[in-house]
Coordinates of C-alpha atoms and ligand atoms in Angstrom, one line a residue:
M294 CA 0.1 0.6 0.2
E295 CA 1.1 3.3 -1.3
N296 CA 2.0 5.5 1.3
R297 CA 1.8 8.7 2.1
V298 CA 2.8 11.0 5.7
L299 CA 1.0 14.4 5.9
Y300 CA 3.2 15.9 9.4
V301 CA 0.2 19.2 10.8
R302 CA 2.4 20.6 13.6
L303 CA -1.2 22.8 15.4
P304 CA -1.5 25.5 16.1
C305 CA 1.6 27.2 19.0
N306 CA 3.9 30.1 19.3
P307 CA 6.1 30.5 16.8
I308 CA 8.7 27.3 18.2
F309 CA 10.6 25.6 15.7
P310 CA 8.2 22.7 15.0
I311 CA 11.4 20.5 16.5
G312 CA 9.5 16.7 16.6
V313 CA 7.7 17.0 13.2
V314 CA 11.4 17.7 11.4
Y315 CA 13.1 14.0 13.7
L316 CA 10.0 12.3 12.5
S317 CA 9.8 12.8 8.9
D318 CA 14.1 12.5 9.1
H319 CA 14.0 9.8 10.9
I320 CA 11.0 8.3 8.8
H321 CA 12.8 9.6 5.3
K322 CA 15.4 7.5 6.9
L323 CA 13.8 4.4 6.8
F324 CA 11.9 4.4 3.6
P325 CA 13.2 7.1 1.1
D326 CA 10.1 6.5 -1.2
V327 CA 7.8 7.0 1.1
E328 CA 6.1 10.5 0.1
Q329 CA 6.0 13.1 2.9
R330 CA 4.9 16.9 3.8
I331 CA 5.2 18.6 6.5
F332 CA 2.4 21.5 7.2
D333 CA 3.0 23.8 10.4
L334 CA -0.5 25.9 11.9
G335 CA 1.8 27.6 13.8
A336 CA 2.7 29.8 10.4
V337 CA -0.7 30.6 9.9
P338 CA -2.6 33.8 10.6
P339 CA -6.0 31.6 13.5
L340 CA -8.9 32.7 10.7
D341 CA -7.0 30.5 8.3
Y342 CA -6.0 27.6 10.2
A343 CA -9.4 25.5 9.2
K344 CA -9.1 26.6 5.1
A345 CA -5.0 26.1 4.8
L346 CA -5.9 22.9 6.9
D347 CA -8.1 22.1 3.9
A348 CA -5.7 23.3 0.6
S349 CA -3.2 21.5 2.5
V350 CA -4.8 18.4 2.3
D351 CA -6.4 19.0 -0.5
E352 CA -3.4 19.2 -2.8
F353 CA -1.3 16.3 -0.7
Q354 CA -4.2 13.8 -0.7
P355 CA -2.3 11.7 2.5
T356 CA -2.9 8.8 3.9
L357 CA -1.6 9.1 7.7
L358 CA -2.3 12.4 9.4
V359 CA 0.8 12.9 12.0
F360 CA -0.3 15.8 14.0
S361 CA 1.9 17.4 16.7
W362 CA 0.6 19.3 19.9
R363 CA 3.1 20.8 21.4
D364 CA 1.5 22.6 25.1
I365 CA -2.0 22.9 26.7
Q366 CA -1.0 24.2 30.2
I367 CA -1.2 27.5 30.2
Y368 CA -0.1 29.2 33.8
A369 CA 3.2 30.1 33.5
P370 CA 4.1 34.1 35.2
V371 CA 4.8 36.2 32.0
G372 CA 1.5 36.6 28.6
G373 CA 0.9 34.2 27.3
R374 CA -1.8 33.5 25.0
G375 CA -5.0 35.1 26.8
G376 CA -2.8 37.2 29.0
N377 CA -1.2 36.3 32.1
P378 CA -2.8 33.3 33.7
L379 CA -1.0 33.4 36.9
Q380 CA -2.1 37.3 37.8
N381 CA -6.1 36.6 37.1
A382 CA -6.3 33.9 38.6
F383 CA -4.2 35.1 41.8
E384 CA -6.2 38.0 41.3
F385 CA -9.7 35.7 41.4
Y386 CA -9.1 33.8 44.1
Y387 CA -6.8 36.6 46.4
A388 CA -7.5 40.2 46.1
N389 CA -9.4 42.1 49.1
N390 CA -10.0 45.1 46.4
P391 CA -13.5 43.5 45.1
L392 CA -13.0 45.4 41.8
I393 CA -9.8 43.8 41.4
K394 CA -11.3 40.7 42.7
M395 CA -13.8 40.9 39.5
R396 CA -10.7 42.3 36.9
G397 CA -9.8 38.7 38.1
A398 CA -12.6 36.8 37.7
L399 CA -13.4 38.9 33.9
G400 CA -9.5 37.9 33.1
G401 CA -9.8 34.5 34.1
L402 CA -13.1 34.0 32.4
R403 CA -11.3 35.3 29.6
L404 CA -9.4 32.8 30.0
A405 CA -10.7 30.3 30.2
V406 CA -12.4 31.1 27.3
S407 CA -9.3 31.0 25.1
Y408 CA -8.0 27.7 27.1
Y409 CA -11.3 25.8 26.0
T410 CA -11.5 27.4 22.5
E411 CA -8.3 26.2 21.6
L412 CA -8.8 23.0 22.7
W413 CA -11.4 22.0 21.2
R414 CA -9.8 23.7 18.0
N415 CA -7.4 21.1 18.0
L416 CA -9.9 18.7 18.3
G417 CA -11.9 19.8 15.7
L418 CA -9.0 21.2 13.3
V419 CA -7.9 16.8 13.8
K420 CA -11.2 15.5 12.8
R421 CA -11.0 17.9 10.0
G422 CA -7.9 16.8 8.4
L423 CA -9.9 13.3 9.0
H424 CA -12.7 13.5 7.3
R425 CA -10.6 15.3 4.4
A426 CA -8.3 13.4 3.8
R427 CA -11.4 10.5 4.2
K428 CA -12.9 12.7 1.0
Y429 CA -9.4 10.8 -1.4
R430 CA -7.9 7.9 0.6
P431 CA -10.5 6.2 2.4
E432 CA -8.5 4.1 4.0
A433 CA -6.4 7.4 5.7
R434 CA -5.5 7.1 9.5
A435 CA -5.0 9.8 11.8
V436 CA -1.7 9.3 15.3
V437 CA -1.9 12.6 17.5
G438 CA 1.8 12.6 20.0
G439 CA 3.3 15.6 21.3
G440 CA 5.0 17.1 24.2
A441 CA 1.0 17.8 25.5
V442 CA -0.1 14.5 24.1
S443 CA 2.4 12.7 26.2
V444 CA 1.6 14.7 29.4
F445 CA -2.5 14.5 28.6
Y446 CA -3.2 10.9 26.7
E447 CA -5.4 9.3 28.7
Q448 CA -7.7 12.2 28.9
L449 CA -7.6 13.3 25.0
G450 CA -8.3 9.9 23.9
R451 CA -11.9 10.8 24.5
S452 CA -12.8 13.7 22.2
L453 CA -10.6 12.2 19.2
P454 CA -12.5 9.7 16.2
R455 CA -12.4 6.7 17.0
G456 CA -9.5 4.9 15.0
T457 CA -7.2 7.9 15.8
V458 CA -4.0 6.0 17.8
V459 CA -2.6 8.4 20.1
S460 CA 0.8 8.4 21.2
V461 CA 3.5 8.8 24.3
G462 CA 6.1 9.8 23.9
E463 CA 8.8 9.7 20.8
G464 CA 6.7 8.7 17.6
E465 CA 9.9 6.8 15.8
A466 CA 9.4 3.7 16.6
L467 CA 5.5 3.8 16.1
L468 CA 5.8 5.6 13.1
E469 CA 7.6 3.4 11.7
K470 CA 5.1 0.1 12.5
L471 CA 2.2 2.5 11.1
I472 CA 4.5 2.3 8.1
K473 CA 4.9 -0.9 7.7
G474 CA 1.9 -2.1 8.8
E475 CA 3.0 -3.7 11.7
D476 CA 0.9 -4.4 15.6
L477 CA 1.3 -1.7 17.7
A478 CA 0.7 -3.9 20.8
Q479 CA 3.9 -3.2 21.6
E480 CA 4.0 0.6 21.5
R481 CA 3.5 3.4 23.6
C482 CA 0.3 4.3 22.1
Y483 CA -3.4 3.0 22.7
V484 CA -6.7 3.8 19.6
V485 CA -9.2 5.4 20.4
G486 CA -12.1 2.4 20.8
E487 CA -9.9 -0.1 20.5
T488 CA -8.3 -0.4 22.8
V489 CA -7.7 1.4 26.2
P490 CA -4.8 3.0 27.7
R491 CA -2.3 0.3 29.7
D492 CA -1.6 1.1 33.2
R493 CA 0.7 2.6 33.7
L494 CA 2.4 3.3 30.0
I495 CA 3.8 7.0 30.6
H496 CA 6.0 4.9 32.3
E497 CA 7.2 2.7 30.0
K498 CA 10.5 2.6 28.4
P499 CA 11.3 4.5 25.0
A500 CA 12.7 2.4 22.6
N501 CA 16.8 3.6 21.9
I502 CA 16.8 4.5 18.7
E503 CA 20.4 6.9 17.9
K504 CA 19.9 9.5 16.4
T505 CA 21.4 10.6 13.1
A506 CA 22.6 14.5 12.3
C507 CA 18.9 15.4 10.5
N508 CA 19.1 16.3 7.4
Y509 CA 18.0 19.4 6.6
Q510 CA 18.4 19.7 2.4
Y511 CA 16.0 17.5 3.1
I512 CA 12.9 18.6 5.0
E513 CA 13.6 22.2 2.2
T514 CA 12.2 19.7 0.2
I515 CA 8.8 18.3 1.9
W516 CA 8.3 21.7 4.1
P517 CA 7.3 24.5 1.7
E518 CA 7.4 27.1 4.5
F519 CA 10.4 26.0 6.1
S520 CA 11.9 29.4 5.1
Y521 CA 9.6 31.0 7.8
Y522 CA 11.9 30.7 10.6
L523 CA 14.8 31.5 8.7
Q524 CA 14.1 34.8 8.3
D525 CA 13.8 36.2 11.7
L526 CA 17.1 35.8 13.2
D527 CA 16.9 36.6 16.3
F528 CA 15.1 32.9 16.6
Y529 CA 16.1 30.0 18.7
I530 CA 16.8 26.6 16.2
G531 CA 16.0 24.1 18.4
V532 CA 18.5 21.1 18.4
Q533 CA 18.3 18.4 20.6
T534 CA 21.9 16.2 21.6
K535 CA 20.2 14.2 24.4
R536 CA 17.5 12.2 26.4
G537 CA 16.2 11.5 29.3
C538 CA 16.8 12.5 32.8
P539 CA 18.2 10.0 35.8
H540 CA 16.5 12.4 37.5
N541 CA 13.5 12.3 40.3
C542 CA 12.3 16.2 40.7
C543 CA 8.8 15.6 42.8
Y544 CA 6.4 18.1 39.9
C545 CA 8.1 17.0 36.9
I546 CA 6.9 14.3 34.0
Y547 CA 10.1 15.2 31.3
T548 CA 11.6 11.9 33.5
V549 CA 8.5 10.0 32.6
I550 CA 7.6 11.1 29.2
E551 CA 11.5 11.2 27.5
G552 CA 12.5 8.0 30.0
K553 CA 14.8 8.2 33.2
Q554 CA 18.2 6.5 30.3
V555 CA 20.4 9.6 28.8
R556 CA 20.5 8.5 25.5
I557 CA 22.8 10.6 23.8
N558 CA 23.0 11.4 19.9
P559 CA 26.7 11.6 18.8
A560 CA 28.7 15.0 18.8
D561 CA 29.5 14.0 15.4
E562 CA 26.2 13.3 14.5
V563 CA 24.6 17.2 16.4
V564 CA 27.9 19.2 14.8
A565 CA 26.2 18.4 10.9
E566 CA 23.2 18.9 12.4
I567 CA 24.3 23.1 13.6
R568 CA 26.2 23.1 10.5
Q569 CA 23.3 23.0 7.8
L570 CA 21.4 25.3 9.6
Y571 CA 24.9 27.5 10.5
D572 CA 24.9 26.9 6.1
R573 CA 21.3 28.8 5.5
G574 CA 22.0 31.1 8.4
I575 CA 21.3 30.1 11.5
R576 CA 23.5 32.1 14.6
N577 CA 21.0 30.8 17.8
F578 CA 20.4 27.5 19.0
W579 CA 18.6 26.0 21.8
F580 CA 19.3 22.2 22.7
T581 CA 15.8 21.4 23.8
D582 CA 17.1 18.6 25.8
A583 CA 15.5 17.8 29.2
Q584 CA 18.7 19.4 30.6
F585 CA 21.6 19.3 28.9
I586 CA 24.2 18.1 31.8
P587 CA 21.8 15.6 33.4
A588 CA 23.9 14.4 36.0
R589 CA 28.2 14.5 36.7
K590 CA 29.0 10.9 34.0
F591 CA 27.6 13.0 31.1
I592 CA 29.6 16.1 31.5
D593 CA 32.1 14.3 28.7
D594 CA 29.4 14.3 26.5
A595 CA 29.3 18.2 27.0
V596 CA 32.6 19.0 26.7
E597 CA 33.2 16.3 23.8
L598 CA 30.5 18.6 22.0
L599 CA 31.3 21.9 22.7
Q600 CA 35.0 21.5 21.4
K601 CA 33.9 20.1 17.8
I602 CA 31.6 22.6 17.9
I603 CA 34.1 25.0 18.2
A604 CA 36.7 22.9 16.3
A605 CA 34.3 23.2 13.4
G606 CA 34.9 27.3 12.7
M607 CA 31.2 27.9 14.6
T608 CA 33.0 30.2 16.7
D609 CA 29.7 32.8 16.3
I610 CA 27.4 31.4 17.5
H611 CA 25.2 31.0 20.4
W612 CA 23.3 29.2 21.9
A613 CA 20.9 28.4 25.7
A614 CA 19.2 25.4 27.4
Y615 CA 18.4 24.3 30.7
I616 CA 21.0 23.4 32.8
R617 CA 21.7 22.1 35.5
A618 CA 24.5 23.8 37.0
D619 CA 25.5 21.0 40.0
N620 CA 27.1 19.5 37.0
L621 CA 29.9 21.9 35.8
T622 CA 33.7 21.6 36.0
P623 CA 35.6 24.8 35.2
E624 CA 37.1 23.6 31.8
L625 CA 33.0 22.8 30.4
C626 CA 33.0 26.5 31.4
D627 CA 35.3 28.0 30.1
L628 CA 34.0 26.0 26.7
M629 CA 30.3 27.5 27.4
V630 CA 31.1 30.7 27.2
K631 CA 33.9 29.8 24.3
T632 CA 31.5 28.1 22.3
G633 CA 28.3 31.0 22.4
M634 CA 26.4 30.7 25.9
N635 CA 24.2 33.5 26.1
Y636 CA 21.6 32.5 27.9
F637 CA 20.3 29.6 30.2
E638 CA 17.5 28.8 32.6
I639 CA 18.1 26.9 36.1
G640 CA 15.3 25.3 37.6
I641 CA 16.8 24.9 41.6
T642 CA 13.0 25.6 42.3
S643 CA 14.3 26.9 46.1
G644 CA 17.7 28.2 47.7
S645 CA 17.0 26.0 50.7
Q646 CA 18.8 23.0 50.7
E647 CA 16.4 21.1 53.0
L648 CA 13.4 21.8 50.6
V649 CA 15.6 20.8 47.0
R650 CA 16.4 17.3 49.4
K651 CA 12.2 17.2 50.6
M652 CA 11.6 18.1 46.4
R653 CA 13.8 15.2 45.8
M654 CA 16.0 17.2 42.9
G655 CA 19.0 15.6 44.3
Y656 CA 20.9 19.2 43.8
N657 CA 24.1 20.7 46.0
L658 CA 23.0 23.8 45.8
R659 CA 26.1 24.7 47.1
V660 CA 27.8 22.9 44.5
V661 CA 25.5 25.1 42.6
L662 CA 27.6 28.3 43.9
E663 CA 30.3 27.2 43.4
N664 CA 30.0 26.5 39.6
C665 CA 27.9 30.1 39.0
R666 CA 31.7 31.3 40.0
D667 CA 33.9 29.5 37.8
L668 CA 31.2 30.5 35.5
K669 CA 30.9 33.8 36.1
A670 CA 35.0 33.4 35.3
A671 CA 35.7 32.5 32.2
G672 CA 33.8 35.5 31.4
F673 CA 29.7 34.4 31.4
N674 CA 28.4 37.0 32.0
D675 CA 24.6 37.5 30.5
L676 CA 21.2 36.3 31.1
V677 CA 21.0 33.8 33.9
S678 CA 17.2 33.4 34.6
V679 CA 16.4 31.1 37.7
N680 CA 13.4 29.4 38.2
Y681 CA 11.9 29.5 42.1
S682 CA 8.3 27.7 42.7
F683 CA 7.2 28.8 46.2
N684 CA 4.9 27.0 48.5
V685 CA 5.1 23.1 46.6
M686 CA 6.2 21.5 50.1
D687 CA 6.8 22.2 53.4
E688 CA 7.7 25.9 52.6
T689 CA 8.3 28.2 56.2
F690 CA 8.7 31.9 56.4
E691 CA 12.7 30.5 57.4
T692 CA 12.8 28.7 54.1
I693 CA 11.7 32.1 52.1
R694 CA 13.9 33.3 53.7
Q695 CA 16.5 31.6 53.4
T696 CA 15.6 31.5 49.3
I697 CA 15.8 35.4 49.1
A698 CA 19.5 35.1 50.1
Y699 CA 20.8 31.9 48.2
H700 CA 19.3 34.6 45.5
R701 CA 20.7 37.4 46.8
E702 CA 23.5 35.1 46.5
L703 CA 23.6 33.8 43.4
E704 CA 23.0 38.3 42.6
R705 CA 26.4 38.7 44.0
I706 CA 28.2 36.0 41.7
F707 CA 27.1 37.2 38.2
G708 CA 25.3 40.4 39.4
A709 CA 22.0 41.8 39.5
D710 CA 20.9 42.9 36.5
K711 CA 21.9 40.1 35.0
V712 CA 20.0 37.7 37.8
E713 CA 16.3 37.2 36.7
P714 CA 14.4 35.2 39.5
A715 CA 11.4 33.5 37.0
I716 CA 8.3 32.5 39.9
F717 CA 7.0 29.8 38.1
F718 CA 3.8 28.1 40.6
I719 CA 4.0 24.9 39.9
G720 CA 0.9 23.5 37.8
L721 CA 0.7 19.7 39.2
Q722 CA 1.2 17.4 36.5
P723 CA -0.2 13.9 36.1
H724 CA 2.2 10.6 36.9
T725 CA 3.8 13.1 39.1
I726 CA 5.3 12.8 42.3
L727 CA 3.9 14.8 43.6
E728 CA 0.6 14.4 42.3
E729 CA 0.4 11.3 44.4
Y730 CA 1.3 13.3 47.2
A731 CA -1.6 15.6 46.8
F732 CA -3.6 12.6 46.2
K733 CA -2.0 11.7 50.4
Q734 CA -2.6 15.1 51.2
E735 CA -6.1 14.9 50.3
I736 CA -5.3 17.8 48.2
L737 CA -7.0 16.3 45.1
Q738 CA -9.8 12.9 44.5
P739 CA -8.1 10.1 42.1
G740 CA -10.2 10.7 39.1
Y741 CA -10.1 14.6 38.6
D742 CA -9.5 15.6 35.8
P743 CA -6.0 17.5 35.2
M744 CA -7.0 19.3 32.0
S745 CA -9.9 21.4 33.7
L746 CA -9.7 24.8 33.9
M747 CA -13.1 25.0 35.7
P748 CA -11.8 27.7 39.3
W749 CA -12.8 25.0 41.8
T750 CA -10.3 22.4 40.2
A751 CA -7.7 24.7 38.1
R752 CA -7.5 26.4 42.5
K753 CA -6.1 23.5 42.9
L754 CA -3.7 22.3 39.6
L755 CA -1.9 25.8 40.2
W756 CA 0.1 24.3 43.4
N757 CA 0.5 27.3 46.2
P758 CA -1.5 25.3 49.4
E759 CA -2.8 26.6 52.4
P760 CA -1.6 27.8 55.1
L761 CA 1.4 30.1 53.3
G762 CA -1.4 30.2 50.0
S763 CA -3.4 33.4 50.5
F764 CA 1.0 34.9 51.8
F765 CA 1.9 34.6 48.8
G766 CA -1.8 35.1 46.7
Q767 CA -1.4 38.5 49.1
I768 CA 2.6 38.8 47.8
C769 CA 2.4 38.2 44.0
L770 CA -0.6 41.1 43.5
E771 CA 1.4 43.7 44.6
A772 CA 4.5 43.0 42.6
W773 CA 2.2 43.1 40.1
Q774 CA 0.9 46.9 41.5
R775 CA 4.4 48.1 42.2
N776 CA 6.0 47.1 38.5
S777 CA 4.4 44.1 36.3
N778 CA 7.0 44.2 34.4
D779 CA 10.0 42.6 36.3
F780 CA 7.7 40.9 38.4
G781 CA 10.6 38.3 40.1
R782 CA 12.7 40.4 41.2
E783 CA 9.8 42.9 42.4
V784 CA 8.3 39.2 44.4
M785 CA 12.2 38.4 46.1
A786 CA 12.2 42.5 47.1
I787 CA 8.5 42.3 48.6
L788 CA 9.5 38.8 50.3
E789 CA 12.6 40.6 51.7
E790 CA 11.6 43.8 53.1
K791 CA 8.5 41.5 54.6
L792 CA 10.6 39.3 56.1
G793 CA 14.5 39.5 56.0
C794 CA 17.0 37.9 55.0
A795 CA 18.5 34.5 56.0
D796 CA 22.2 33.3 56.6
L797 CA 23.1 32.2 53.2
E798 CA 25.2 28.9 56.1
D799 CA 21.6 28.1 57.0
A800 CA 20.4 28.3 53.5
L801 CA 22.7 25.6 51.7
S802 CA 23.3 23.4 55.3
A803 CA 19.9 20.7 55.6
P804 CA 19.9 19.1 59.3
I805 CA 17.8 15.3 58.2
E806 CA 14.7 15.4 60.5
I807 CA 12.2 12.7 61.5
K808 CA 9.2 14.8 59.5
E809 CA 11.6 14.2 56.5
K810 CA 11.3 10.4 56.0
Q811 CA 7.2 10.5 56.0
L812 CA 7.3 13.2 53.1
T813 CA 10.4 11.4 50.3
S814 CA 8.0 7.7 51.3
V815 CA 6.0 9.2 49.1
G816 CA 5.4 7.9 45.6
Ligands
B12_33 C1 12.8 23.1 25.8 C2 11.5 23.1 25.7 C3 11.1 24.3 26.0 C4 11.5 25.3 25.0 C5 11.8 25.3 23.7 C6 12.8 25.9 23.3 C7 13.1 26.3 21.4 N1 13.3 27.3 21.1 O1 13.0 25.0 21.3 C8 11.6 26.5 26.4 C9 12.1 27.4 26.7 C10 11.1 27.7 25.0 C11 10.0 26.4 25.8 C12 9.1 26.5 26.5 C13 7.6 26.4 27.2 N2 7.0 25.7 27.6 CO1 8.0 23.7 26.6 N3 9.4 22.5 26.2 C14 10.6 22.4 26.2 C15 10.8 20.4 26.6 C16 12.2 20.4 27.2 C17 11.5 19.6 25.0 C18 10.9 20.1 24.4 C19 11.7 19.5 22.5 O2 11.5 20.0 21.7 N4 11.7 18.3 22.8 C20 12.9 17.6 21.5 C21 11.8 17.5 20.4 C22 12.7 16.8 19.9 O3 11.1 16.3 20.5 P1 9.5 16.5 21.0 O4 9.4 17.9 19.9 O5 8.6 16.5 21.6 O6 9.3 15.3 19.7 C23 9.2 14.0 20.2 C24 8.0 13.8 20.8 O7 7.3 14.3 21.5 C25 7.4 12.9 19.7 N5 6.2 13.9 18.4 C26 6.1 14.9 18.5 N6 4.9 14.9 18.3 C27 4.4 14.0 17.1 C28 3.2 13.1 16.8 C29 2.7 12.3 17.0 C30 2.0 11.9 15.8 C31 3.5 11.3 17.3 C32 3.0 9.8 17.0 C33 5.1 11.8 18.1 C34 4.9 12.8 18.5 O8 8.1 12.5 18.7 C35 9.0 13.6 18.5 C36 10.5 13.4 18.5 O9 11.1 11.7 19.6 C37 9.2 19.7 26.7 C38 9.8 18.3 28.2 C39 10.2 17.6 27.6 N7 11.4 16.9 28.5 O10 9.1 16.6 26.7 C40 8.8 21.2 27.5 C41 7.3 21.2 27.0 C42 7.6 20.5 25.2 N8 7.4 22.6 27.2 C43 5.9 22.4 27.8 C44 5.3 24.3 28.1 C45 3.7 24.2 28.7 C46 5.9 25.3 27.6 C47 5.2 26.8 28.1 C48 4.1 26.9 27.0 C49 5.8 26.8 29.5 C50 5.1 28.3 29.5 N9 3.6 27.5 30.2 O11 5.7 29.2 29.2 C51 6.0 27.8 27.3 C52 6.1 28.1 25.8 C53 5.8 27.1 24.5 C54 5.5 28.3 23.3 N10 4.2 27.6 23.1 O12 5.4 29.6 23.0 C55 4.9 21.4 28.3 C56 4.5 20.9 27.1 C57 2.4 20.0 27.9 C58 1.7 21.0 28.7 N11 1.8 21.1 29.9 O13 1.3 21.6 28.2 C59 6.9 20.1 28.4 C60 6.2 19.2 27.0 C61 6.5 20.3 29.1 C62 5.8 19.7 30.1 N12 5.4 18.9 31.2 O14 4.4 20.7 30.5 N13 10.1 24.8 26.2
SF4_34 S1 16.6 17.9 36.3 FE1 14.9 19.2 35.1 S2 14.1 17.3 34.1 FE2 15.1 15.9 35.5 S3 13.7 15.4 36.7 FE3 14.4 17.4 37.4 S4 12.9 19.0 36.8 FE4 12.8 17.3 35.6

């Protein structure tokens, strides 16, 4: 049977659609005769989605529609597609002033409308594309996957057409089988209306496929709009250097989606991929790994890659990534600066070693500081985003004071204007240790809908439990009022005004308590 594969990246903010690029590259390497096409709704204006999808299906007449859905969850401290979701929610939940509460309620309503509209619109696009493709190819089939589907695979299946394959995690092995017409029973997927998701499906290991450099010469031929992403030179194009993360941070699902086993993409292949983009004018790269240096034993791999980038003569690039700064050495710091790392995010979550341990993050905060000093000494003079999520577990006024002490030390190292405190509240995700903790604490009941944006559920999923929930609510409201453009720094300043700052040594030491044993036994 002839296979014609159409990859539809569902609407998304303009982030390079690396997932469908890699999938189509993989399939082409295995089946060079299979006709493929990439169609990116991220590059189409919203009013034209349906029309543009129809035109693409009419023209290509696919037998397999591969829908890639990147993100659904929108809680973030920054302006999202429907406004600033965190601000709206907090104004509604915590404001004393009725006018502000009303503004929050209206903002929240607007947000909920835009959230559900997007959800239904994307589900509608899947149905529409499949229906239209069947006019030409009655045997046409749809398969859905991507970050959003991996997180919400159990819920999304309920609203998709019968026969749709719902995929969790990486799609390479699954697509291979679909093209060969083989049985899918061993893959991380289920078929709507025919099979149900296996228990703990998401915890199953991904296939061990060694990645080779993406062939962009081929990608250009199947993706007419590729040049859209080459025009804006400030854009960071995704390049993956490894998959998987061995850690267990209590709120994180990456380690389940990508698996705990770290699989390194060979450095020569990564460099060959960067080179192709470089030759097309790209200078900014985002290493899309869950963590660029997941543990100390992967330091050598990072060193090898960066050395090879220099050896390839690509000395005028910039790159960014999520970095576990506990895994740096002076040599690596030097290479990071030499190869043009100009932004990184560290997700320490709290500046209190005691809490960092309770959240099972495996970080030694003292080592992070030492490594940051090495990075500064190596000449790093750009922006660092430090992700803090207050009130995850057992937060107290003392642990808040410790976080402030820690943050001020980071500011002393890099310069206050270079360290951006990104204040997140955790959006609780299914299949995480934090979800189990919420069940045990009876904050959530098994069977809750993790995709619901109804105020009573959203209030629990936007993790900020009492007794400190209202306190943080008030702090954030004040910060937005004072200066919403510098929210993170305002939050830190207000907390310090109200609570003071601990001694750094207290932040860095974590006495073992009996109580902690109970928490770490969760999950
Ligand atoms: C790197 C990253 C970022 C970077 C991206 C930088 C860049 N220029 O590319 C930055 C920091 C900018 C970012 C931002 C955000 N991100 Co982000 N990000 C990631 C991360 C860690 C990796 C994504 C990636 O590129 N992986 C590498 C590529 C190759 O994999 P992939 O695209 O997922 O595709 C593979 C599979 O998904 C699958 N696949 C994909 N499509 C399909 C389709 C089919 C049919 C099949 C079978 C398989 C399949 O196969 C592909 C190849 O193996 C993931 C978490 C994770 N570990 O997956 C979160 C993740 C994608 N992000 C997420 C979110 C929410 C966001 C934000 C919206 C956060 C926020 N609230 O602000 C923002 C904004 C994004 C936007 N659209 O504007 C969520 C999305 C799910 C959700 N909860 O809704 C994820 C899954 C994290 C999470 N668990 O919450 N992100
Ligand atoms: S280190 Fe990062 S990616 Fe890994 S489990 Fe922790 S939060 Fe998730």
